[in-house]
Amino acid sequence: MLTDEIREYAETPDRFATVADGSSVTRYDDGRICFIQGENWGSVSAPSVAPDEVEALVAQVRALARQDNYVWWIGPSARPSDLVERLQALGFGEPADRVGTLHALALTEEPVANPPEIDVLRVETFDAFAAAREVQWDAFDTPSERRAIARARLPGDFAESMRFGVPVGFLARLEGRAAATAMAIPSDRGVFLIAGAVAPWARGRGLYRALVRARWEFAAERGTPALVTHADPATSYPILKRVGFEDVCTIRRLEDPHR
């Protein structure tokens, strides 16, 4: 059964995510807006202001931004209730990745065990970390120039992830090869699932499900047996529904053209 706490967590996971002091990730949350940022990404969520305060909130977010690669995530608890339309009137539009709508989902019952031919390990070595990134790049057909830039950052990214323990990475192997990867962001309410990716050659063989199971076990070990995620209707959503995830709400994503 989905509790009100889990529903709130599924809609606004950034508000509850573990953010380690001293890491490259920061969070600003004043009750009116939650803005979490990394070195080259950011997400704005949980907006709650009066109708006549929307433009001031947009200005506040622009002033807080450390870089310009951030997206607004707007769920049903956002205020005012017509915030999407108000932001669109200010020129906001579909994000560059063209994913304007996501489904917030939650899982509170243990999923099925992994197929025996799939091995899933927690990423704890640089080799596994690098292999996971290569799978991710292949899955999303990342251009070679972006891969080269990201490879140069790998040692620093790995060092930070090991130092602070967030995010927690997982790598699935099939036939002795790195085949799929995913990450988990822990919180006191459960675990937020992000960055699931399966290599093109390995799709349709249960790897995505295996990574869900591994992260469930991680959540259960922590004493917080609940998983939440935001799923793309065209890709991960149908898979997660078959695994047993329940619908919580719909999230709209918008990008500020003047960010």
XYZ file of C-alpha atoms in Angstrom:
259
model
C 0.000 0.000 0.000
C 1.239 3.452 -0.874
C 1.290 5.763 2.126
C 0.970 9.539 1.890
C 4.692 9.779 2.749
C 5.656 7.532 -0.169
C 3.368 9.441 -2.535
C 4.961 12.728 -1.484
C 8.413 11.199 -1.888
C 7.604 9.864 -5.364
C 6.392 13.268 -6.542
C 9.274 15.312 -5.077
C 12.246 12.978 -4.465
C 14.818 15.791 -4.570
C 13.379 17.214 -1.346
C 14.283 14.016 0.537
C 17.433 12.833 -1.270
C 20.687 12.446 0.622
C 22.969 15.380 -0.217
C 26.428 14.983 1.288
C 28.121 18.034 2.772
C 31.190 18.971 0.749
C 30.107 17.199 -2.438
C 29.524 18.894 -5.786
C 25.755 18.559 -5.270
C 23.874 21.283 -3.411
C 20.248 21.758 -2.457
C 18.297 24.919 -1.750
C 14.860 24.386 -0.216
C 12.990 27.257 1.415
C 9.545 25.662 1.302
C 8.666 27.670 -1.801
C 11.040 25.849 -4.154
C 13.515 22.965 -4.044
C 16.534 23.437 -6.329
C 19.122 20.669 -6.405
C 22.220 21.152 -8.559
C 25.344 19.318 -9.648
C 28.281 20.585 -11.666
C 26.434 20.462 -14.995
C 22.796 19.727 -14.177
C 19.979 20.963 -11.996
C 16.345 20.283 -11.183
C 13.700 22.602 -9.789
C 10.793 20.970 -7.969
C 8.109 21.411 -5.286
C 7.132 24.983 -6.279
C 4.575 26.500 -3.914
C 3.769 30.191 -4.170
C 0.800 32.489 -4.639
C -0.274 33.276 -8.216
C 1.185 36.782 -8.024
C 4.556 35.401 -6.879
C 5.330 33.195 -9.884
C 7.489 35.707 -11.742
C 9.452 36.471 -8.586
C 10.000 32.726 -8.065
C 11.338 32.359 -11.600
C 13.736 35.242 -10.954
C 14.830 33.638 -7.687
C 15.630 30.346 -9.426
C 17.619 32.136 -12.128
C 19.652 33.877 -9.435
C 20.304 30.599 -7.606
C 21.389 28.691 -10.729
C 25.066 27.737 -10.835
C 24.808 26.869 -14.542
C 22.128 26.917 -17.235
C 21.371 23.198 -17.620
C 18.367 22.831 -15.341
C 14.729 21.782 -15.731
C 11.548 22.474 -13.761
C 9.642 19.372 -12.558
C 5.988 20.166 -11.783
C 3.651 17.714 -10.080
C 0.034 17.961 -8.916
C 0.963 19.479 -5.543
C 2.604 22.481 -7.228
C 1.034 25.839 -6.452
C -0.560 27.696 -8.031
C -2.444 24.793 -9.601
C -2.119 26.352 -13.068
C 1.653 26.831 -12.741
C 2.415 24.977 -15.982
C 0.239 27.371 -17.966
C 1.678 30.396 -16.169
C 5.245 29.304 -16.921
C 4.370 28.606 -20.548
C 2.989 32.148 -20.753
C 6.429 33.333 -19.621
C 8.028 31.465 -22.518
C 8.854 28.158 -20.846
C 8.791 25.176 -23.193
C 9.655 21.514 -23.673
C 13.123 20.490 -22.423
C 15.943 19.921 -24.878
C 15.658 16.153 -24.351
C 12.008 16.382 -25.554
C 10.691 14.505 -22.525
C 7.950 16.812 -21.340
C 5.944 14.315 -19.293
C 6.993 11.602 -16.839
C 5.099 9.218 -14.588
C 5.992 9.154 -10.888
C 5.904 5.539 -9.704
C 6.462 3.675 -6.440
C 7.128 0.078 -5.438
C 6.560 -1.129 -1.873
C 6.467 -4.896 -2.413
C 9.474 -7.126 -3.093
C 10.020 -7.723 -6.829
C 10.902 -11.103 -8.335
C 14.449 -12.465 -8.053
C 17.016 -12.001 -10.805
C 17.436 -14.565 -13.587
C 20.431 -16.782 -12.640
C 22.392 -15.827 -15.751
C 22.520 -12.147 -14.713
C 25.055 -10.952 -12.162
C 24.553 -7.541 -10.547
C 27.289 -5.900 -8.522
C 27.525 -2.647 -6.667
C 30.000 -0.280 -8.313
C 32.983 -0.039 -5.954
C 35.999 -0.013 -8.306
C 37.096 2.403 -10.987
C 36.946 -0.323 -13.650
C 33.300 -1.055 -12.821
C 32.534 2.672 -12.698
C 34.060 3.224 -16.144
C 32.321 0.151 -17.580
C 28.970 1.418 -16.284
C 29.468 4.760 -17.979
C 30.385 3.085 -21.278
C 27.164 1.072 -21.149
C 25.204 4.240 -20.431
C 26.788 6.075 -23.360
C 26.114 3.166 -25.730
C 22.496 2.896 -24.540
C 21.807 6.548 -25.271
C 24.040 6.779 -28.369
C 26.095 9.564 -26.779
C 28.204 11.463 -29.358
C 31.941 10.765 -29.338
C 32.878 14.335 -28.394
C 30.659 14.231 -25.302
C 32.107 10.840 -24.355
C 35.637 12.223 -24.555
C 34.757 15.117 -22.242
C 33.036 12.773 -19.796
C 35.917 10.260 -19.823
C 38.283 13.023 -18.727
C 36.071 13.589 -15.678
C 35.739 9.918 -14.738
C 38.550 9.787 -12.122
C 37.169 12.798 -10.287
C 33.567 11.590 -10.538
C 34.545 8.160 -9.212
C 36.544 9.636 -6.332
C 33.602 11.797 -5.277
C 31.102 8.941 -5.477
C 33.321 6.751 -3.301
C 34.030 9.539 -0.817
C 30.416 10.539 -0.270
C 28.604 7.306 -1.152
C 26.017 9.023 -3.356
C 24.826 8.104 -5.891
C 25.140 4.340 -5.456
C 25.923 2.652 -8.767
C 25.049 -0.842 -9.979
C 26.438 -2.805 -12.924
C 24.771 -5.881 -14.436
C 26.773 -8.460 -16.376
C 25.483 -10.961 -18.897
C 27.653 -13.559 -20.621
C 30.659 -12.053 -18.889
C 30.077 -8.606 -20.388
C 28.957 -5.319 -18.861
C 25.370 -5.142 -20.097
C 23.345 -2.672 -18.010
C 23.721 -0.040 -15.324
C 21.641 2.045 -12.948
C 21.972 4.288 -9.900
C 20.187 4.814 -6.605
C 19.758 7.920 -4.456
C 18.975 6.935 -0.845
C 16.744 8.822 1.571
C 14.992 8.236 4.884
C 11.826 7.312 2.961
C 13.260 4.893 0.429
C 15.445 4.926 -2.665
C 15.046 7.035 -5.804
C 15.949 5.151 -8.986
C 17.817 7.019 -11.726
C 19.995 6.450 -14.791
C 18.827 2.977 -15.796
C 20.386 1.936 -19.110
C 20.755 -1.342 -21.005
C 23.272 -1.914 -23.802
C 21.534 -2.302 -27.176
C 22.845 -5.860 -27.652
C 21.416 -6.994 -24.291
C 17.885 -5.582 -24.376
C 14.886 -7.796 -23.747
C 16.764 -10.219 -21.491
C 15.670 -9.121 -18.019
C 18.525 -6.765 -17.167
C 16.353 -3.757 -16.317
C 14.314 -5.917 -13.940
C 17.507 -7.272 -12.386
C 18.700 -3.752 -11.604
C 15.360 -2.949 -9.977
C 15.747 -6.043 -7.787
C 19.310 -5.073 -6.807
C 18.190 -1.618 -5.746
C 15.262 -3.072 -3.816
C 17.742 -5.198 -1.869
C 19.822 -2.073 -1.235
C 16.747 -0.225 0.044
C 15.739 -3.165 2.251
C 19.257 -3.383 3.713
C 18.920 0.256 4.741
C 15.593 -0.389 6.436
C 13.686 1.695 3.872
C 11.977 -0.888 1.602
C 10.441 1.422 -0.983
C 11.498 2.451 -4.474
C 10.346 5.543 -6.356
C 11.200 6.805 -9.803
C 10.111 9.072 -12.659
C 9.535 7.045 -15.810
C 9.429 7.983 -19.470
C 6.084 6.833 -20.926
C 7.841 5.655 -24.108
C 10.616 3.591 -22.519
C 10.875 2.565 -18.858
C 7.242 3.080 -17.826
C 5.759 -0.132 -19.290
C 8.668 -2.204 -17.943
C 8.298 -0.814 -14.432
C 4.550 -1.372 -14.449
C 5.143 -5.042 -15.265
C 7.622 -5.255 -12.383
C 4.898 -4.083 -9.997
C 5.340 -0.318 -9.674
C 2.186 1.677 -8.957
C 1.228 5.015 -10.470
C 1.481 8.009 -8.140
C 1.105 11.060 -10.381
C 2.186 12.734 -13.596
C 5.125 15.147 -13.699
C 5.429 17.928 -16.256
C 8.916 19.114 -17.218
C 9.616 22.611 -18.529
C 12.722 24.552 -19.456
C 13.272 28.261 -18.924
C 14.425 29.859 -22.209
C 16.103 32.699 -20.298
C 17.941 30.515 -17.782
